[in-house]
Coordinates of C-alpha atoms in Angstrom, one line a residue:
Chain A
M1 CA 127.2 96.0 88.3
S2 CA 126.6 98.0 85.0
K3 CA 123.2 98.9 84.4
T4 CA 121.3 97.3 81.8
T5 CA 120.5 99.3 78.8
Y6 CA 117.1 99.3 76.7
K7 CA 117.3 99.9 73.0
L8 CA 115.3 100.4 70.3
E9 CA 117.1 100.8 66.8
L10 CA 115.5 101.1 63.3
D11 CA 117.4 98.8 61.4
C12 CA 117.3 100.3 57.8
F13 CA 120.7 101.2 56.6
S14 CA 123.5 99.8 55.2
G15 CA 126.5 102.3 54.7
R16 CA 125.8 104.6 58.2
Q17 CA 124.8 103.4 61.5
N18 CA 120.9 102.8 62.3
P19 CA 119.3 105.0 64.1
V20 CA 119.3 103.8 68.4
F21 CA 117.2 105.1 70.7
E22 CA 118.3 104.8 74.2
I23 CA 114.5 103.5 75.9
T24 CA 112.9 103.6 79.3
E25 CA 112.7 99.8 81.0
E26 CA 109.7 99.9 81.6
D27 CA 108.5 100.8 77.7
F28 CA 110.8 98.4 77.0
A29 CA 109.0 95.5 79.8
A30 CA 105.7 96.9 78.3
L31 CA 106.8 96.8 74.5
Q32 CA 108.0 93.1 75.3
R33 CA 104.9 92.1 77.8
D34 CA 102.5 92.8 74.4
I35 CA 105.1 91.2 72.1
Q36 CA 104.6 87.8 74.6
K37 CA 101.1 87.7 74.3
L38 CA 101.1 87.6 70.6
E39 CA 100.1 84.7 69.1
A40 CA 103.1 82.4 68.2
T41 CA 104.2 81.1 65.0
A42 CA 106.5 78.5 62.9
G43 CA 109.8 80.3 62.3
Q44 CA 110.8 81.4 58.9
P45 CA 113.6 83.3 58.3
L46 CA 113.8 87.8 58.3
Y47 CA 114.3 89.7 56.1
D48 CA 118.1 90.9 56.0
G49 CA 118.5 92.5 52.9
L50 CA 118.9 96.6 51.5
G51 CA 116.3 98.6 52.7
F52 CA 114.4 98.7 56.5
R53 CA 114.6 95.4 58.0
G54 CA 112.2 96.0 60.5
F55 CA 112.7 97.5 64.2
I56 CA 115.0 95.7 66.9
L57 CA 114.1 95.9 70.7
S58 CA 116.8 94.7 73.2
D59 CA 118.4 94.9 75.9
T60 CA 122.0 94.5 74.7
V61 CA 122.4 91.5 77.2
A62 CA 120.1 89.0 76.3
T63 CA 116.8 89.3 74.9
F64 CA 117.2 90.6 71.4
I65 CA 113.3 91.4 69.5
S66 CA 113.3 91.2 65.5
I67 CA 110.3 92.9 64.8
Q68 CA 109.2 92.9 60.9
K69 CA 105.9 93.2 59.6
N70 CA 104.3 90.7 60.2
I71 CA 106.6 88.1 62.0
I72 CA 108.7 88.7 65.5
K73 CA 111.5 86.7 66.5
I74 CA 112.1 86.9 70.2
Q75 CA 116.1 85.5 71.1
L76 CA 116.0 85.0 74.9
D77 CA 119.5 83.9 75.6
K78 CA 119.3 80.8 73.2
D79 CA 116.3 80.9 73.2
V80 CA 114.0 81.5 69.8
Q81 CA 110.4 82.1 69.8
Y82 CA 107.9 83.1 66.4
K83 CA 104.8 85.5 66.9
K84 CA 102.5 86.4 64.7
N85 CA 103.0 90.8 63.7
N86 CA 99.7 93.1 64.1
Q87 CA 99.7 96.5 63.4
H88 CA 98.9 97.2 67.2
I89 CA 102.6 96.8 68.3
L90 CA 103.7 98.7 64.8
S91 CA 102.1 101.6 65.9
R92 CA 103.1 101.1 69.2
L93 CA 107.2 101.7 68.0
I94 CA 106.4 104.0 65.7
S95 CA 105.0 106.0 68.3
V96 CA 108.2 104.9 71.0
A97 CA 110.3 105.7 68.4
R98 CA 109.0 109.6 67.6
E99 CA 108.7 110.0 71.3
Y100 CA 112.5 109.6 71.4
D101 CA 113.3 111.3 68.4
E102 CA 113.5 114.1 70.3
E103 CA 115.6 116.8 67.7
K104 CA 113.1 115.0 64.7
A105 CA 116.3 113.7 63.3
Y106 CA 114.7 110.9 62.0
E107 CA 111.5 112.4 61.2
T108 CA 111.1 111.7 57.6
L109 CA 112.1 108.2 58.0
I110 CA 110.1 106.9 60.8
G111 CA 107.8 108.5 58.5
K112 CA 108.5 106.6 55.4
I113 CA 108.1 103.4 58.1
A114 CA 105.5 104.2 59.4
G115 CA 104.1 104.5 55.6
E116 CA 105.6 101.2 55.2
Y117 CA 104.7 99.4 57.8
L118 CA 101.1 100.5 58.8
I119 CA 97.8 99.8 57.1
Chain B
M1 CA 156.6 50.2 62.1
F2 CA 155.3 50.8 58.9
K3 CA 153.9 49.6 55.3
V4 CA 154.9 50.3 51.3
T5 CA 152.4 50.3 48.4
V6 CA 153.8 50.6 45.4
D7 CA 150.9 52.0 43.6
L8 CA 151.9 50.6 39.7
F9 CA 149.4 48.0 38.7
S10 CA 146.2 48.0 36.8
G11 CA 144.6 44.6 37.6
R12 CA 147.3 42.5 39.5
P13 CA 147.5 43.5 43.2
N14 CA 150.5 46.3 44.0
P15 CA 153.6 45.2 45.5
S16 CA 153.4 45.9 49.3
W17 CA 155.6 45.2 52.3
I18 CA 155.8 45.9 56.0
V19 CA 158.6 47.5 57.2
S20 CA 159.9 47.2 60.9
D21 CA 163.4 47.7 61.0
S22 CA 166.8 50.1 62.0
K23 CA 166.7 50.7 57.8
G24 CA 162.9 51.8 58.3
D25 CA 163.8 54.2 61.1
E26 CA 166.3 55.6 59.1
L27 CA 163.9 56.3 56.3
L28 CA 161.8 57.9 58.4
K29 CA 164.2 60.5 60.1
R30 CA 165.3 61.0 56.3
I31 CA 161.9 61.7 55.1
A32 CA 161.0 63.7 58.2
S33 CA 163.8 66.1 57.2
E34 CA 162.5 66.7 53.1
K35 CA 159.2 67.1 54.0
Q36 CA 159.8 68.5 50.4
V37 CA 159.2 64.8 48.8
I38 CA 156.2 64.1 50.5
S39 CA 151.9 64.4 49.2
K40 CA 148.9 63.8 49.9
P41 CA 147.5 60.5 49.0
S42 CA 145.3 60.2 45.8
A43 CA 146.6 63.7 45.1
G44 CA 148.8 63.2 42.5
Y45 CA 149.2 60.8 39.0
D46 CA 146.0 58.1 38.7
G47 CA 146.6 57.5 34.8
L48 CA 148.6 54.5 33.7
G49 CA 151.8 52.8 35.2
F50 CA 154.0 54.2 38.3
R51 CA 151.8 56.7 40.1
G52 CA 153.6 56.7 43.7
I53 CA 154.3 54.7 47.0
K54 CA 152.2 55.1 49.4
I55 CA 153.5 54.7 52.8
E56 CA 150.9 54.3 55.6
M57 CA 152.2 54.6 59.8
L58 CA 150.8 51.1 61.1
N59 CA 151.4 52.9 64.8
D60 CA 149.6 55.5 66.8
E61 CA 152.8 57.4 67.7
K62 CA 153.4 59.8 65.3
E63 CA 156.9 59.3 64.6
N64 CA 159.3 61.6 62.6
K65 CA 155.7 64.6 63.1
L66 CA 155.5 62.2 59.8
P67 CA 151.3 62.4 58.6
S68 CA 149.3 59.1 58.9
S69 CA 149.7 58.4 55.7
F70 CA 151.7 60.2 52.5
T71 CA 152.8 59.0 49.0
I72 CA 156.2 59.7 47.4
A73 CA 156.9 60.4 44.4
N74 CA 152.8 61.3 42.7
G75 CA 153.5 64.3 40.9
V76 CA 152.9 66.9 42.5
A77 CA 155.9 66.9 45.6
K78 CA 157.6 69.9 46.0
D79 CA 161.0 68.7 44.8
Q80 CA 160.3 65.7 42.5
K81 CA 163.7 65.0 41.7
A82 CA 164.8 64.3 45.2
S83 CA 161.0 62.7 45.7
I84 CA 161.8 60.3 42.8
Q85 CA 165.5 59.2 44.7
L86 CA 163.9 58.5 47.9
A87 CA 161.0 56.2 45.9
R88 CA 164.1 54.5 44.1
T89 CA 165.8 54.1 47.7
I90 CA 162.8 52.5 49.5
V91 CA 162.5 50.4 46.4
D92 CA 165.9 49.3 46.0
Q93 CA 165.2 48.2 50.3
M94 CA 162.9 45.9 49.5
A95 CA 164.4 42.6 49.0
G96 CA 164.1 41.0 52.8
Y97 CA 160.7 42.2 53.6
E98 CA 159.2 39.0 52.4
K99 CA 159.5 37.9 56.1
F100 CA 156.4 39.5 56.7
S101 CA 154.5 37.4 54.9
M102 CA 151.0 39.2 53.6
D103 CA 148.4 38.2 51.1
V104 CA 148.8 40.3 48.1
H105 CA 151.9 38.6 48.2
R106 CA 150.9 34.7 46.9
I107 CA 149.9 37.3 44.0
T108 CA 152.4 39.7 43.7
P109 CA 155.4 38.5 45.4
V110 CA 158.1 40.8 47.0
N111 CA 161.4 39.6 45.0
K112 CA 163.9 40.5 42.4
E113 CA 161.5 40.5 39.1
I114 CA 158.7 42.6 40.9
Q115 CA 162.2 44.9 41.8
K116 CA 162.8 45.3 38.7
I117 CA 159.7 45.6 36.8
I118 CA 159.1 49.0 39.7
M119 CA 162.5 50.1 38.9
G120 CA 161.9 50.4 35.6
S121 CA 158.9 51.3 36.2
I122 CA 160.5 54.6 38.1
D123 CA 162.5 54.9 35.3
Q124 CA 159.8 55.3 32.6
Y125 CA 157.8 57.6 35.1
E126 CA 160.8 60.3 35.1
K127 CA 161.4 60.4 31.5
D128 CA 157.7 61.7 31.1
I129 CA 157.7 63.6 34.8
S130 CA 156.9 66.5 32.6
K131 CA 153.8 65.0 30.8
I132 CA 152.6 64.0 34.0
R133 CA 153.1 67.4 35.6
G134 CA 150.8 69.1 32.9
Y135 CA 148.7 66.8 33.2
L136 CA 148.1 67.5 37.3
K137 CA 148.0 70.8 36.5
F138 CA 144.7 70.5 33.9
K139 CA 143.3 67.7 36.0
H140 CA 143.8 70.3 39.0
R141 CA 142.3 73.6 37.4
R142 CA 139.2 75.0 38.7
P143 CA 137.4 78.4 37.2
G144 CA 139.6 81.1 38.8
G145 CA 141.6 78.5 40.2
S146 CA 142.5 77.6 43.3
A147 CA 144.0 80.6 44.6
I148 CA 142.9 83.0 46.4
R149 CA 143.5 86.3 45.2
V150 CA 144.6 86.8 41.4
T151 CA 145.2 89.8 39.0
V152 CA 142.9 90.5 36.1
K153 CA 143.3 93.4 33.8
D154 CA 140.0 95.6 33.9
A155 CA 138.0 95.2 31.1
E156 CA 136.8 98.8 30.8
C157 CA 140.7 100.4 31.6
R158 CA 143.7 99.8 29.4
D159 CA 146.1 99.1 30.8
C160 CA 145.3 99.0 34.9
K161 CA 144.9 95.8 36.5
Y162 CA 143.4 95.0 39.8
E163 CA 142.6 92.0 42.6
E164 CA 139.5 89.9 42.5
S165 CA 139.2 87.4 45.7
K166 CA 137.7 84.7 46.4
F167 CA 134.2 85.1 48.5
N168 CA 134.7 84.1 51.8
P169 CA 131.3 85.1 53.7
D170 CA 132.2 82.6 56.9
F171 CA 134.4 85.7 57.7
W172 CA 132.1 88.1 58.1
N173 CA 129.1 86.3 59.1
L174 CA 130.0 83.5 61.6
D175 CA 131.5 85.7 64.5
P176 CA 128.3 87.4 65.5
N177 CA 130.5 90.6 66.3
V178 CA 132.1 90.7 63.3
Q179 CA 129.2 90.8 61.5
A180 CA 127.8 93.5 63.6
N181 CA 130.1 95.3 63.7
N182 CA 131.5 95.9 59.8
N183 CA 129.5 97.1 57.0
C184 CA 129.7 98.0 53.3
Y185 CA 132.2 99.7 53.5
N186 CA 134.0 97.7 56.1
Y187 CA 133.3 94.9 53.3
G188 CA 134.4 96.4 50.2
R189 CA 137.8 98.0 51.0
N190 CA 138.1 94.2 52.5
W191 CA 139.4 95.5 56.0
K192 CA 137.3 94.8 59.4
T193 CA 138.0 97.4 61.9
N194 CA 135.4 96.8 63.8
T195 CA 133.8 100.3 64.2
F196 CA 131.3 100.0 61.5
A197 CA 133.7 102.1 59.2
Q198 CA 132.7 105.4 57.2
P199 CA 133.8 107.0 54.4
G200 CA 136.3 110.3 55.6
R201 CA 136.3 109.1 59.2
F202 CA 140.1 108.4 59.5
T203 CA 140.9 111.4 57.1
G204 CA 138.5 114.0 59.3
Q205 CA 135.8 114.4 57.1
Q206 CA 132.8 111.8 56.7
A207 CA 130.2 113.4 53.8
A208 CA 127.9 116.0 55.1
T209 CA 125.3 114.5 53.0
M210 CA 124.1 111.3 51.2
S211 CA 125.5 111.8 48.0
C212 CA 127.2 110.4 45.1
Q213 CA 129.5 113.6 45.6
E214 CA 129.7 113.0 49.2
V215 CA 130.4 110.5 49.6
K216 CA 132.6 109.8 46.7
A217 CA 134.2 112.5 47.6
A218 CA 134.9 111.6 51.6
A219 CA 136.4 108.0 50.5
M220 CA 138.6 109.8 48.0
R221 CA 140.0 111.4 50.9
D222 CA 140.8 107.6 52.4
G223 CA 142.6 107.2 49.1
L224 CA 139.9 105.4 46.7
V225 CA 140.3 106.6 43.4
E226 CA 138.2 106.5 40.5
R227 CA 138.8 103.7 38.3
C228 CA 140.9 103.6 35.2
S229 CA 142.9 105.8 37.1
C230 CA 145.3 102.8 37.5
L231 CA 146.9 101.8 40.6
P232 CA 150.3 100.8 40.3
Q233 CA 152.1 97.4 41.4
S234 CA 153.0 98.7 44.7
E235 CA 149.4 98.9 45.7
Y236 CA 148.8 95.7 45.8
P237 CA 145.9 93.5 46.3
R238 CA 143.5 96.7 44.3
R239 CA 139.8 95.9 45.2
L240 CA 137.4 97.0 42.6
M241 CA 134.5 98.5 44.6
A242 CA 131.1 100.1 43.1
L243 CA 129.4 103.0 45.5
V244 CA 125.3 103.1 45.0
I245 CA 123.5 106.2 46.9
A246 CA 119.7 106.0 48.0
P247 CA 119.4 109.8 48.3
G248 CA 119.3 111.6 51.2
V249 CA 119.5 108.6 53.3
D250 CA 122.2 106.1 53.0
Y251 CA 124.8 104.9 51.0
H252 CA 126.1 101.4 49.7
W253 CA 129.5 99.8 48.8
Y254 CA 130.0 96.2 46.8
R255 CA 133.2 94.3 45.9
K256 CA 134.7 92.7 43.2
Q257 CA 135.5 89.2 43.7
K258 CA 136.8 85.6 41.5
R259 CA 134.8 83.8 39.0
G260 CA 132.8 86.9 38.0
F261 CA 130.4 87.8 40.3
W262 CA 130.1 90.6 42.7
G263 CA 130.4 90.4 46.9
H264 CA 128.4 93.1 49.6
K265 CA 127.0 93.6 52.9
P266 CA 123.9 95.6 54.0
G267 CA 125.1 96.8 57.5
G268 CA 125.1 94.5 60.0
T269 CA 123.6 92.3 58.2
A270 CA 125.2 88.9 56.7
A271 CA 128.1 88.7 54.0
R272 CA 126.5 87.9 50.3
N273 CA 127.2 88.4 46.6
Y274 CA 123.3 88.0 45.7
D275 CA 120.9 91.0 45.2
N276 CA 117.7 92.3 46.9
S277 CA 116.1 89.8 43.9
N278 CA 118.5 87.1 45.7
V279 CA 120.4 86.9 42.0
L280 CA 123.9 86.6 42.3
I281 CA 125.0 90.1 41.9
T282 CA 127.2 90.3 37.8
D283 CA 126.8 94.4 37.9
P284 CA 125.8 96.5 40.2
R285 CA 124.8 99.0 38.4
T286 CA 121.6 96.8 37.4
C287 CA 121.2 94.2 40.5
D288 CA 118.8 95.2 42.5
R289 CA 119.2 97.6 45.1
G290 CA 115.7 98.1 46.8
A291 CA 113.6 98.4 43.3
G292 CA 109.8 99.2 44.3
T293 CA 110.9 100.1 48.0
W294 CA 111.1 103.7 49.2
L295 CA 114.8 102.8 50.8
N296 CA 115.6 101.9 46.8
Y297 CA 120.0 103.0 46.3
T298 CA 118.5 104.1 43.0
D299 CA 122.3 106.1 42.3
F300 CA 125.0 104.7 41.0
C301 CA 128.1 106.3 41.3
G302 CA 130.7 105.1 40.0
F303 CA 133.4 102.6 40.3
F304 CA 137.2 102.9 42.0
Y305 CA 139.7 101.1 42.9
A306 CA 141.1 100.7 46.5
G307 CA 144.8 99.5 47.4
K308 CA 147.2 99.1 50.5
S309 CA 147.4 102.7 51.3
V310 CA 143.7 102.8 51.9
I311 CA 143.1 103.7 55.9
I312 CA 139.6 103.6 56.9
S313 CA 137.8 103.7 60.5

């Protein structure tokens, strides 16, 4: 059986490939757990144009969590839920991205994301 | 077994009869071997006078692999001459089919008088066929026509031509794997590689930095040329593309479509023809490319042609 891969993607580019970090199962599970505790909200289209489109947290198989500044879309197989996002989750995501960007290749980018998303 | 209806009259019911004999079988075999004589019902001439003969199958056996209904001699069949000839043959055989009685026969009987009227109208239709075809061409015209791709003269460049294609976002958007694995460069070049193609990758040297100069050079190594360096007809189809840059960060491409707008595909998101302000893109130089945000594709690098020989990967 192939090993599940857990990823945190910064969905921002059009031409270049997005920065993607392979993260541990523990980090993925902890984030997923905390996101699931958030308040549910009505579904709405997520921003998908040019520019920063948020974080994508996934196990690359069945769970895809799209995280934007104020809203989170959780897709688990065919089931879709929406949650109201908060600053705590955003801070955690930015910390995880910085932690896994060991070579600091995306330091400036992550800084810009923090500037946009964090109050 | 099939029903014949001659689309002719305006007030009274059209002549109609049912065919269920060996002559009918022969007729269907003939039509099946000359499919260029048939067209879709309601696709053709709709004015006064003879408007074609409609054939409707009355059983579900799909005999001779013909459609369940079709029309002969309504102005749109591929072979007009053969179609008119066939129409005359069908009407020539109508005598004797009054035995299958239909309600309309009380007002429009199947007899020699009606046959003469129909034949006369087919003669007139044949005389007027050029006018009828001209009318149909006008009736069915749409801005840009229905062609998937058209060749246009580049208004900015004397003597240069390129091709604009019909906007077809479903090709890129319906399959999640296609959407995720093809980016703006794939879309601009109009080539689904499923590799998230990069300028210069195929030719072994991608852009070292995200600048107009570097990305443009990489794309030109793939075979793109600057606008107004005309591509010959042998490079058909030739796309008109536009390149923009978020300096130091990323690049983005647009492609000119039919009907005066541009299409694009931001990374793994959906292909679309509107900008960040949800406005139809008529000029990539002035559309919203991230205005007011930190990831703004501020630099317009230029327009390019991408011909058939451009390979991306």
